[in-house]
């Protein structure tokens, strides 16, 4: 084992009875990495986490951690921490006792327990709150207690299943940076699940996009955001104009369409709304929808290529519904898709 393959999932197939939830999944995670699982509801994110934690026995395949095959090791002997969205603190215990709980169960000697609990509470910025009860804390502070409680166990891997999803937008942002800071300071290997692509993009070293129980794409946040390799990922990260290519031409509902400029060899091309050139170009569209979005304006165009979404600077003159506009889909700006569908 090297640090690069600290946690390995090998040909992992996971099922609930006859229902296969994850099929033949392969993934290698490095020591100290912060990896996000991203994907639509039901794609197998929680199921994969449960298998890593030892709460679900694989139908086939292996889980390896720190050089050992832990596929058949029970959950409480894996040294894998798991924090669910509903983090359930003990309401009658102080912050200190909540954080100390797991260490007491493990009969950690008093001096060491005290040292680790205090360090844990400090690491999440709650030094002054150690004696409070959960009911006397804000939602974000409670979440930090839950994080400290997982961290003090010094897990080899910490799994967070939508840890921020029940916080309001502001707290979420605070907790995001908190998570990232604690992870970088302690160097713990972390996998978190989120529905929120912004969260995945801003936090993760690497993102694993899942679709129907399989990995669709793995990459850095920049890769996933700028270079989706499939129509599915492109759609998921906000490319709203996605076309299949056939013989170098776009497949559209009204037949093949020639693009201006050389077209790369790819299964498809995709443009974000703001990549569409509006006001000039070889194509014509009619404005069917217009909406103001603060810094920008979004237009929905009816075109011979089908509906096109364009986004332009709100400072530019606006266009009325029904207006005829020229536009272009610049080939150079497009994401090149290797697989379609
Ligand atoms: N206990 C269970 N029994 C049977 N099927 C289950 C069970 N738990 C999950 N599944 C199924 O397995 C698939 C994967 O579920 P999973 O919970 O891993 O999805 P998820 O990616 O975490 O989704 P979400 O984003 O909604 O949390 C789904 O089709 C789901 O219906
Ligand atoms: Mg889930």
mmCIF file of C-alpha atoms and ligand atoms in Angstrom:
data_model
loop_
_atom_site.group_PDB
_atom_site.id
_atom_site.type_symbol
_atom_site.label_atom_id
_atom_site.label_comp_id
_atom_site.label_asym_id
_atom_site.label_seq_id
_atom_site.Cartn_x
_atom_site.Cartn_y
_atom_site.Cartn_z
ATOM 1 C CA UNK A 1 0.000 0.000 0.000
ATOM 2 C CA UNK A 2 1.183 3.511 -0.727
ATOM 3 C CA UNK A 3 -0.487 6.709 0.418
ATOM 4 C CA UNK A 4 -2.050 6.960 -3.034
ATOM 5 C CA UNK A 5 -4.183 3.846 -2.538
ATOM 6 C CA UNK A 6 -5.064 4.260 1.106
ATOM 7 C CA UNK A 7 -8.682 3.260 0.531
ATOM 8 C CA UNK A 8 -9.561 0.988 -2.370
ATOM 9 C CA UNK A 9 -12.937 -0.238 -3.519
ATOM 10 C CA UNK A 10 -12.477 -3.170 -5.878
ATOM 11 C CA UNK A 11 -15.233 -4.497 -8.143
ATOM 12 C CA UNK A 12 -17.702 -3.639 -5.432
ATOM 13 C CA UNK A 13 -21.260 -4.811 -6.011
ATOM 14 C CA UNK A 14 -23.827 -3.914 -3.375
ATOM 15 C CA UNK A 15 -27.376 -5.172 -3.181
ATOM 16 C CA UNK A 16 -30.460 -5.035 -1.015
ATOM 17 C CA UNK A 17 -31.961 -8.460 -1.563
ATOM 18 C CA UNK A 18 -32.403 -8.756 -5.322
ATOM 19 C CA UNK A 19 -32.004 -5.017 -5.919
ATOM 20 C CA UNK A 20 -28.506 -4.203 -7.089
ATOM 21 C CA UNK A 21 -27.766 -0.651 -5.876
ATOM 22 C CA UNK A 22 -24.086 -0.419 -6.856
ATOM 23 C CA UNK A 23 -22.508 -2.440 -9.612
ATOM 24 C CA UNK A 24 -18.838 -3.350 -10.034
ATOM 25 C CA UNK A 25 -17.505 -0.088 -8.629
ATOM 26 C CA UNK A 26 -13.765 0.612 -8.602
ATOM 27 C CA UNK A 27 -12.305 3.586 -6.747
ATOM 28 C CA UNK A 28 -8.971 4.463 -5.181
ATOM 29 C CA UNK A 29 -8.638 7.240 -2.638
ATOM 30 C CA UNK A 30 -5.360 8.667 -1.373
ATOM 31 C CA UNK A 31 -4.444 9.310 2.237
ATOM 32 C CA UNK A 32 -5.607 12.756 3.316
ATOM 33 C CA UNK A 33 -7.825 13.263 0.297
ATOM 34 C CA UNK A 34 -11.173 15.004 0.496
ATOM 35 C CA UNK A 35 -13.456 13.280 -1.982
ATOM 36 C CA UNK A 36 -17.053 14.205 -2.769
ATOM 37 C CA UNK A 37 -19.697 11.785 -4.044
ATOM 38 C CA UNK A 38 -22.086 13.653 -6.269
ATOM 39 C CA UNK A 39 -25.113 12.357 -8.101
ATOM 40 C CA UNK A 40 -28.899 12.251 -8.289
ATOM 41 C CA UNK A 41 -31.074 10.681 -5.642
ATOM 42 C CA UNK A 42 -30.877 6.901 -5.593
ATOM 43 C CA UNK A 43 -27.579 6.612 -7.510
ATOM 44 C CA UNK A 44 -25.892 4.703 -4.671
ATOM 45 C CA UNK A 45 -23.937 7.292 -2.676
ATOM 46 C CA UNK A 46 -25.177 6.293 0.774
ATOM 47 C CA UNK A 47 -25.009 2.617 -0.124
ATOM 48 C CA UNK A 48 -21.315 2.967 -1.048
ATOM 49 C CA UNK A 49 -20.643 4.808 2.228
ATOM 50 C CA UNK A 50 -22.397 2.070 4.187
ATOM 51 C CA UNK A 51 -20.173 -0.548 2.581
ATOM 52 C CA UNK A 52 -17.042 1.432 3.469
ATOM 53 C CA UNK A 53 -18.271 1.801 7.048
ATOM 54 C CA UNK A 54 -19.064 -1.911 7.287
ATOM 55 C CA UNK A 55 -22.824 -1.474 7.685
ATOM 56 C CA UNK A 56 -23.541 -3.346 4.465
ATOM 57 C CA UNK A 57 -21.782 -6.499 3.365
ATOM 58 C CA UNK A 58 -20.899 -6.499 -0.347
ATOM 59 C CA UNK A 59 -22.488 -9.031 -2.682
ATOM 60 C CA UNK A 60 -19.048 -9.191 -4.275
ATOM 61 C CA UNK A 61 -15.808 -7.247 -4.386
ATOM 62 C CA UNK A 62 -13.442 -5.875 -1.773
ATOM 63 C CA UNK A 63 -12.881 -2.891 0.501
ATOM 64 C CA UNK A 64 -9.233 -2.308 1.401
ATOM 65 C CA UNK A 65 -8.024 0.236 3.915
ATOM 66 C CA UNK A 66 -4.475 1.075 4.900
ATOM 67 C CA UNK A 67 -3.074 -2.111 3.410
ATOM 68 C CA UNK A 68 -5.638 -4.497 4.876
ATOM 69 C CA UNK A 69 -8.652 -6.179 3.306
ATOM 70 C CA UNK A 70 -11.494 -5.086 5.596
ATOM 71 C CA UNK A 71 -14.363 -6.494 3.513
ATOM 72 C CA UNK A 72 -15.306 -8.919 6.299
ATOM 73 C CA UNK A 73 -14.200 -6.776 9.258
ATOM 74 C CA UNK A 74 -17.113 -5.616 11.410
ATOM 75 C CA UNK A 75 -18.059 -1.933 11.504
ATOM 76 C CA UNK A 76 -16.803 -1.280 15.035
ATOM 77 C CA UNK A 77 -13.343 -2.665 14.240
ATOM 78 C CA UNK A 78 -12.746 -0.681 11.037
ATOM 79 C CA UNK A 79 -11.775 2.656 12.464
ATOM 80 C CA UNK A 80 -14.050 4.379 9.966
ATOM 81 C CA UNK A 81 -16.094 7.311 11.244
ATOM 82 C CA UNK A 82 -19.549 8.005 9.909
ATOM 83 C CA UNK A 83 -21.527 11.195 10.350
ATOM 84 C CA UNK A 84 -25.042 11.255 9.003
ATOM 85 C CA UNK A 85 -27.192 14.234 8.191
ATOM 86 C CA UNK A 86 -29.172 13.636 11.376
ATOM 87 C CA UNK A 87 -26.246 13.745 13.740
ATOM 88 C CA UNK A 88 -28.248 13.176 16.957
ATOM 89 C CA UNK A 89 -26.287 14.696 19.823
ATOM 90 C CA UNK A 90 -27.235 13.613 23.332
ATOM 91 C CA UNK A 91 -29.399 16.506 24.582
ATOM 92 C CA UNK A 92 -28.712 15.911 28.292
ATOM 93 C CA UNK A 93 -24.927 15.824 27.891
ATOM 94 C CA UNK A 94 -22.622 18.827 27.614
ATOM 95 C CA UNK A 95 -20.593 19.511 24.489
ATOM 96 C CA UNK A 96 -17.583 18.038 26.298
ATOM 97 C CA UNK A 97 -19.427 14.829 27.210
ATOM 98 C CA UNK A 98 -20.931 14.481 23.745
ATOM 99 C CA UNK A 99 -17.463 14.660 22.222
ATOM 100 C CA UNK A 100 -16.058 12.318 24.899
ATOM 101 C CA UNK A 101 -18.781 9.704 24.446
ATOM 102 C CA UNK A 102 -17.049 7.368 21.990
ATOM 103 C CA UNK A 103 -13.735 7.570 23.810
ATOM 104 C CA UNK A 104 -15.417 6.614 27.097
ATOM 105 C CA UNK A 105 -16.999 3.606 25.375
ATOM 106 C CA UNK A 106 -13.522 2.597 24.253
ATOM 107 C CA UNK A 107 -12.278 2.996 27.852
ATOM 108 C CA UNK A 108 -9.676 5.565 26.872
ATOM 109 C CA UNK A 109 -7.494 6.522 29.880
ATOM 110 C CA UNK A 110 -8.730 9.743 31.556
ATOM 111 C CA UNK A 111 -5.724 11.943 30.807
ATOM 112 C CA UNK A 112 -5.657 10.988 27.137
ATOM 113 C CA UNK A 113 -9.419 11.348 26.856
ATOM 114 C CA UNK A 114 -9.303 14.849 28.302
ATOM 115 C CA UNK A 115 -6.494 15.854 25.965
ATOM 116 C CA UNK A 116 -8.219 14.544 22.849
ATOM 117 C CA UNK A 117 -11.641 15.935 23.713
ATOM 118 C CA UNK A 118 -10.220 19.402 24.404
ATOM 119 C CA UNK A 119 -8.192 19.332 21.194
ATOM 120 C CA UNK A 120 -11.287 18.217 19.271
ATOM 121 C CA UNK A 121 -13.449 20.968 20.718
ATOM 122 C CA UNK A 122 -10.760 23.542 19.973
ATOM 123 C CA UNK A 123 -10.355 22.313 16.405
ATOM 124 C CA UNK A 124 -13.984 23.155 15.631
ATOM 125 C CA UNK A 125 -13.788 26.517 17.422
ATOM 126 C CA UNK A 126 -16.028 25.687 20.381
ATOM 127 C CA UNK A 127 -13.570 26.111 23.279
ATOM 128 C CA UNK A 128 -15.885 28.516 25.075
ATOM 129 C CA UNK A 129 -18.907 26.252 24.692
ATOM 130 C CA UNK A 130 -17.616 23.019 26.241
ATOM 131 C CA UNK A 131 -20.076 23.129 29.167
ATOM 132 C CA UNK A 132 -23.188 23.961 27.172
ATOM 133 C CA UNK A 133 -25.914 21.520 26.264
ATOM 134 C CA UNK A 134 -26.777 21.007 22.552
ATOM 135 C CA UNK A 135 -30.064 22.879 23.075
ATOM 136 C CA UNK A 136 -28.059 26.002 23.922
ATOM 137 C CA UNK A 137 -26.188 25.963 20.610
ATOM 138 C CA UNK A 138 -26.998 27.117 17.084
ATOM 139 C CA UNK A 139 -27.510 24.541 14.340
ATOM 140 C CA UNK A 140 -24.041 25.152 12.966
ATOM 141 C CA UNK A 141 -22.455 24.836 16.395
ATOM 142 C CA UNK A 142 -24.289 21.550 16.966
ATOM 143 C CA UNK A 143 -23.006 20.309 13.666
ATOM 144 C CA UNK A 144 -19.475 21.211 14.725
ATOM 145 C CA UNK A 145 -19.940 19.193 17.931
ATOM 146 C CA UNK A 146 -20.944 16.220 15.791
ATOM 147 C CA UNK A 147 -17.855 16.759 13.663
ATOM 148 C CA UNK A 148 -15.581 16.958 16.744
ATOM 149 C CA UNK A 149 -17.235 13.817 18.116
ATOM 150 C CA UNK A 150 -16.302 11.919 14.946
ATOM 151 C CA UNK A 151 -12.827 13.441 14.717
ATOM 152 C CA UNK A 152 -11.679 12.567 18.273
ATOM 153 C CA UNK A 153 -12.020 8.893 17.451
ATOM 154 C CA UNK A 154 -9.158 9.505 15.007
ATOM 155 C CA UNK A 155 -10.757 7.474 12.254
ATOM 156 C CA UNK A 156 -8.665 6.410 9.299
ATOM 157 C CA UNK A 157 -11.499 7.573 7.085
ATOM 158 C CA UNK A 158 -14.305 9.932 7.962
ATOM 159 C CA UNK A 159 -17.525 9.542 5.994
ATOM 160 C CA UNK A 160 -19.970 12.425 5.964
ATOM 161 C CA UNK A 161 -23.383 11.793 4.435
ATOM 162 C CA UNK A 162 -24.895 15.157 3.512
ATOM 163 C CA UNK A 163 -23.501 16.736 6.668
ATOM 164 C CA UNK A 164 -24.585 20.249 5.759
ATOM 165 C CA UNK A 165 -27.973 19.670 4.200
ATOM 166 C CA UNK A 166 -30.083 20.802 7.140
ATOM 167 C CA UNK A 167 -28.348 24.141 7.609
ATOM 168 C CA UNK A 168 -29.448 27.448 6.172
ATOM 169 C CA UNK A 169 -27.445 28.930 3.308
ATOM 170 C CA UNK A 170 -25.240 31.158 5.449
ATOM 171 C CA UNK A 171 -24.334 28.526 8.048
ATOM 172 C CA UNK A 172 -23.680 26.091 5.285
ATOM 173 C CA UNK A 173 -20.995 28.323 3.852
ATOM 174 C CA UNK A 174 -19.403 28.753 7.294
ATOM 175 C CA UNK A 175 -19.473 25.010 7.913
ATOM 176 C CA UNK A 176 -18.007 24.333 4.486
ATOM 177 C CA UNK A 177 -14.867 26.285 5.299
ATOM 178 C CA UNK A 178 -14.812 24.754 8.767
ATOM 179 C CA UNK A 179 -14.901 21.242 7.336
ATOM 180 C CA UNK A 180 -12.181 22.040 4.866
ATOM 181 C CA UNK A 181 -9.976 23.634 7.529
ATOM 182 C CA UNK A 182 -10.353 20.756 10.000
ATOM 183 C CA UNK A 183 -9.651 18.266 7.235
ATOM 184 C CA UNK A 184 -6.490 20.056 6.090
ATOM 185 C CA UNK A 185 -5.244 20.507 9.670
ATOM 186 C CA UNK A 186 -5.794 16.930 10.766
ATOM 187 C CA UNK A 187 -5.057 15.306 7.398
ATOM 188 C CA UNK A 188 -7.930 12.857 7.855
ATOM 189 C CA UNK A 189 -9.109 11.114 4.704
ATOM 190 C CA UNK A 190 -12.642 12.283 4.126
ATOM 191 C CA UNK A 191 -15.490 11.308 1.827
ATOM 192 C CA UNK A 192 -18.612 13.375 1.826
ATOM 193 C CA UNK A 193 -21.873 13.036 0.020
ATOM 194 C CA UNK A 194 -23.745 16.008 -1.253
ATOM 195 C CA UNK A 195 -26.573 16.856 -3.631
ATOM 196 C CA UNK A 196 -25.168 20.321 -3.971
ATOM 197 C CA UNK A 197 -22.696 20.638 -6.813
ATOM 198 C CA UNK A 198 -21.464 24.015 -5.506
ATOM 199 C CA UNK A 199 -20.530 22.327 -2.265
ATOM 200 C CA UNK A 200 -18.695 19.524 -4.038
ATOM 201 C CA UNK A 201 -16.857 21.990 -6.285
ATOM 202 C CA UNK A 202 -15.743 24.251 -3.455
ATOM 203 C CA UNK A 203 -14.713 21.576 -0.947
ATOM 204 C CA UNK A 204 -13.383 18.537 -2.696
ATOM 205 C CA UNK A 205 -9.938 17.603 -3.965
ATOM 206 C CA UNK A 206 -11.690 15.151 -6.245
ATOM 207 C CA UNK A 207 -15.283 14.578 -7.246
ATOM 208 C CA UNK A 208 -16.833 11.220 -8.031
ATOM 209 C CA UNK A 209 -20.002 11.632 -10.092
ATOM 210 C CA UNK A 210 -22.281 8.614 -9.805
ATOM 211 C CA UNK A 211 -25.166 7.512 -11.987
ATOM 212 C CA UNK A 212 -27.381 4.499 -11.377
ATOM 213 C CA UNK A 213 -24.966 2.613 -9.148
ATOM 214 C CA UNK A 214 -21.846 3.257 -11.214
ATOM 215 C CA UNK A 215 -19.146 5.901 -11.481
ATOM 216 C CA UNK A 216 -19.779 8.200 -14.423
ATOM 217 C CA UNK A 217 -16.730 10.474 -14.056
ATOM 218 C CA UNK A 218 -13.950 11.100 -11.548
ATOM 219 C CA UNK A 219 -11.965 14.318 -11.631
ATOM 220 C CA UNK A 220 -10.849 17.523 -9.983
ATOM 221 C CA UNK A 221 -13.557 20.140 -9.448
ATOM 222 C CA UNK A 222 -12.164 21.965 -12.533
ATOM 223 C CA UNK A 223 -12.400 18.794 -14.631
ATOM 224 C CA UNK A 224 -15.967 18.123 -13.634
ATOM 225 C CA UNK A 225 -17.089 21.722 -14.029
ATOM 226 C CA UNK A 226 -15.264 22.578 -17.244
ATOM 227 C CA UNK A 227 -14.610 19.219 -18.881
ATOM 228 C CA UNK A 228 -17.542 16.897 -18.326
ATOM 229 C CA UNK A 229 -16.991 13.788 -20.447
ATOM 230 C CA UNK A 230 -20.572 12.648 -20.782
ATOM 231 C CA UNK A 231 -23.920 14.236 -21.514
ATOM 232 C CA UNK A 232 -25.088 13.125 -18.075
ATOM 233 C CA UNK A 233 -22.321 14.976 -16.218
ATOM 234 C CA UNK A 234 -22.599 17.999 -18.516
ATOM 235 C CA UNK A 235 -26.288 18.230 -17.727
ATOM 236 C CA UNK A 236 -25.636 17.724 -14.017
ATOM 237 C CA UNK A 237 -23.171 20.622 -13.807
ATOM 238 C CA UNK A 238 -25.259 23.087 -15.775
ATOM 239 C CA UNK A 239 -24.476 22.735 -19.469
ATOM 240 C CA UNK A 240 -27.966 23.334 -20.759
ATOM 241 C CA UNK A 241 -27.277 23.109 -24.483
ATOM 242 C CA UNK A 242 -26.178 19.548 -25.155
ATOM 243 C CA UNK A 243 -26.011 17.965 -28.600
ATOM 244 C CA UNK A 244 -25.004 14.648 -29.982
ATOM 245 C CA UNK A 245 -22.566 14.755 -32.910
ATOM 246 C CA UNK A 246 -22.898 12.682 -36.025
ATOM 247 C CA UNK A 247 -20.430 12.965 -38.933
ATOM 248 C CA UNK A 248 -19.187 16.275 -37.520
ATOM 249 C CA UNK A 249 -22.662 17.793 -37.412
ATOM 250 C CA UNK A 250 -25.052 18.454 -34.545
ATOM 251 C CA UNK A 251 -27.983 16.092 -34.307
ATOM 252 C CA UNK A 252 -31.083 18.206 -33.814
ATOM 253 C CA UNK A 253 -34.820 17.468 -33.824
ATOM 254 C CA UNK A 254 -34.980 19.022 -37.300
ATOM 255 C CA UNK A 255 -32.006 17.206 -38.800
ATOM 256 C CA UNK A 256 -28.225 17.599 -38.880
ATOM 257 C CA UNK A 257 -26.765 21.099 -38.437
ATOM 258 C CA UNK A 258 -23.347 22.268 -39.616
ATOM 259 C CA UNK A 259 -21.263 24.299 -37.141
ATOM 260 C CA UNK A 260 -18.896 27.082 -38.085
ATOM 261 C CA UNK A 261 -15.266 26.020 -37.713
ATOM 262 C CA UNK A 262 -13.563 22.641 -37.400
ATOM 263 C CA UNK A 263 -15.438 20.169 -35.211
ATOM 264 C CA UNK A 264 -13.494 17.835 -32.893
ATOM 265 C CA UNK A 265 -13.966 14.066 -32.876
ATOM 266 C CA UNK A 266 -16.408 13.585 -30.026
ATOM 267 C CA UNK A 267 -19.714 11.916 -29.248
ATOM 268 C CA UNK A 268 -21.257 15.258 -28.424
ATOM 269 C CA UNK A 269 -20.729 18.930 -27.643
ATOM 270 C CA UNK A 270 -22.154 20.996 -24.794
ATOM 271 C CA UNK A 271 -22.395 24.705 -24.049
ATOM 272 C CA UNK A 272 -23.282 26.507 -20.857
ATOM 273 C CA UNK A 273 -25.839 29.272 -21.442
ATOM 274 C CA UNK A 274 -23.136 31.892 -21.016
ATOM 275 C CA UNK A 275 -21.000 30.254 -23.744
ATOM 276 C CA UNK A 276 -23.661 31.010 -26.348
ATOM 277 C CA UNK A 277 -22.881 34.101 -28.440
ATOM 278 C CA UNK A 278 -25.994 36.234 -28.673
ATOM 279 C CA UNK A 279 -26.509 38.976 -31.251
ATOM 280 C CA UNK A 280 -24.290 37.583 -33.999
ATOM 281 C CA UNK A 281 -23.603 34.264 -35.651
ATOM 282 C CA UNK A 282 -24.944 31.912 -38.312
ATOM 283 C CA UNK A 283 -28.105 30.819 -36.464
ATOM 284 C CA UNK A 284 -31.428 32.555 -35.865
ATOM 285 C CA UNK A 285 -33.752 32.196 -32.879
ATOM 286 C CA UNK A 286 -36.880 33.752 -31.443
ATOM 287 C CA UNK A 287 -36.962 34.860 -27.814
ATOM 288 C CA UNK A 288 -39.531 32.679 -26.014
ATOM 289 C CA UNK A 289 -38.524 33.457 -22.464
ATOM 290 C CA UNK A 290 -36.453 36.075 -20.674
ATOM 291 C CA UNK A 291 -35.552 36.259 -17.012
ATOM 292 C CA UNK A 292 -33.488 38.637 -14.953
ATOM 293 C CA UNK A 293 -30.920 36.955 -12.689
ATOM 294 C CA UNK A 294 -29.092 39.836 -11.032
ATOM 295 C CA UNK A 295 -25.798 40.093 -12.887
ATOM 296 C CA UNK A 296 -27.127 38.423 -15.965
ATOM 297 C CA UNK A 297 -30.191 37.870 -18.090
ATOM 298 C CA UNK A 298 -31.243 34.458 -19.320
ATOM 299 C CA UNK A 299 -33.013 33.898 -22.614
ATOM 300 C CA UNK A 300 -34.777 30.886 -23.951
ATOM 301 C CA UNK A 301 -34.704 30.842 -27.731
ATOM 302 C CA UNK A 302 -36.807 28.856 -30.149
ATOM 303 C CA UNK A 303 -34.423 27.831 -32.910
ATOM 304 C CA UNK A 304 -34.113 25.356 -35.777
ATOM 305 C CA UNK A 305 -31.694 23.484 -33.482
ATOM 306 C CA UNK A 306 -34.372 23.166 -30.802
ATOM 307 C CA UNK A 307 -34.571 25.266 -27.631
ATOM 308 C CA UNK A 308 -31.355 27.140 -26.770
ATOM 309 C CA UNK A 309 -30.557 28.746 -23.444
ATOM 310 C CA UNK A 310 -28.322 31.810 -23.506
ATOM 311 C CA UNK A 311 -27.073 33.982 -20.684
ATOM 312 C CA UNK A 312 -25.688 37.480 -21.145
ATOM 313 C CA UNK A 313 -24.527 40.366 -18.982
ATOM 314 C CA UNK A 314 -27.517 42.214 -17.525
ATOM 315 C CA UNK A 315 -25.850 45.536 -18.364
ATOM 316 C CA UNK A 316 -26.419 44.823 -22.078
ATOM 317 C CA UNK A 317 -29.660 46.032 -23.671
ATOM 318 C CA UNK A 318 -32.461 43.549 -23.044
ATOM 319 C CA UNK A 319 -34.466 41.726 -25.720
ATOM 320 C CA UNK A 320 -38.253 41.543 -25.896
ATOM 321 C CA UNK A 321 -40.235 38.339 -26.146
ATOM 322 C CA UNK A 322 -40.728 37.525 -29.818
ATOM 323 C CA UNK A 323 -37.517 39.297 -30.915
ATOM 324 C CA UNK A 324 -35.482 37.599 -33.652
ATOM 325 C CA UNK A 325 -31.842 37.182 -32.651
ATOM 326 C CA UNK A 326 -28.752 35.835 -34.338
ATOM 327 C CA UNK A 327 -26.591 33.549 -32.241
ATOM 328 C CA UNK A 328 -23.637 31.176 -32.405
ATOM 329 C CA UNK A 329 -22.522 28.055 -30.600
ATOM 330 C CA UNK A 330 -18.735 28.540 -30.682
ATOM 331 C CA UNK A 331 -17.063 25.176 -31.177
ATOM 332 C CA UNK A 332 -13.922 26.271 -29.328
ATOM 333 C CA UNK A 333 -15.864 26.975 -26.135
ATOM 334 C CA UNK A 334 -17.792 23.708 -26.083
ATOM 335 C CA UNK A 335 -17.168 20.830 -23.708
ATOM 336 C CA UNK A 336 -16.319 17.718 -25.719
ATOM 337 C CA UNK A 337 -18.312 14.701 -24.628
ATOM 338 C CA UNK A 338 -16.831 11.237 -25.026
ATOM 339 C CA UNK A 339 -20.083 9.468 -24.309
ATOM 340 C CA UNK A 340 -23.623 10.462 -24.949
ATOM 341 C CA UNK A 341 -26.754 9.429 -23.081
HETATM 342 N N1 LIG B 1 -32.664 -0.538 2.681
HETATM 343 C C1 LIG B 1 -32.889 -0.608 1.368
HETATM 344 N N2 LIG B 1 -33.602 -1.614 0.814
HETATM 345 C C2 LIG B 1 -33.818 -1.689 -0.514
HETATM 346 N N3 LIG B 1 -33.345 -0.809 -1.400
HETATM 347 C C3 LIG B 1 -32.636 0.223 -0.921
HETATM 348 C C4 LIG B 1 -32.369 0.384 0.480
HETATM 349 N N4 LIG B 1 -31.630 1.509 0.651
HETATM 350 C C5 LIG B 1 -31.462 2.016 -0.592
HETATM 351 N N5 LIG B 1 -32.045 1.250 -1.524
HETATM 352 C C6 LIG B 1 -32.036 1.483 -2.986
HETATM 353 O O1 LIG B 1 -30.692 1.487 -3.446
HETATM 354 C C7 LIG B 1 -30.479 2.526 -4.385
HETATM 355 C C8 LIG B 1 -29.364 3.441 -3.904
HETATM 356 O O2 LIG B 1 -29.779 4.085 -2.725
HETATM 357 P P1 LIG B 1 -28.859 5.103 -1.925
HETATM 358 O O3 LIG B 1 -29.474 5.325 -0.605
HETATM 359 O O4 LIG B 1 -27.457 4.593 -1.934
HETATM 360 O O5 LIG B 1 -28.966 6.378 -2.853
HETATM 361 P P2 LIG B 1 -28.307 7.831 -2.651
HETATM 362 O O6 LIG B 1 -27.413 8.063 -3.826
HETATM 363 O O7 LIG B 1 -27.696 7.930 -1.300
HETATM 364 O O8 LIG B 1 -29.598 8.756 -2.807
HETATM 365 P P3 LIG B 1 -29.997 10.100 -1.996
HETATM 366 O O9 LIG B 1 -29.274 11.194 -2.695
HETATM 367 O O10 LIG B 1 -31.486 10.167 -2.225
HETATM 368 O O11 LIG B 1 -29.625 9.933 -0.558
HETATM 369 C C9 LIG B 1 -31.810 3.205 -4.558
HETATM 370 O O12 LIG B 1 -32.418 2.707 -5.709
HETATM 371 C C10 LIG B 1 -32.588 2.823 -3.330
HETATM 372 O O13 LIG B 1 -33.973 2.780 -3.571
HETATM 373 MG MG1 LIG B 2 -28.191 9.058 0.404
#
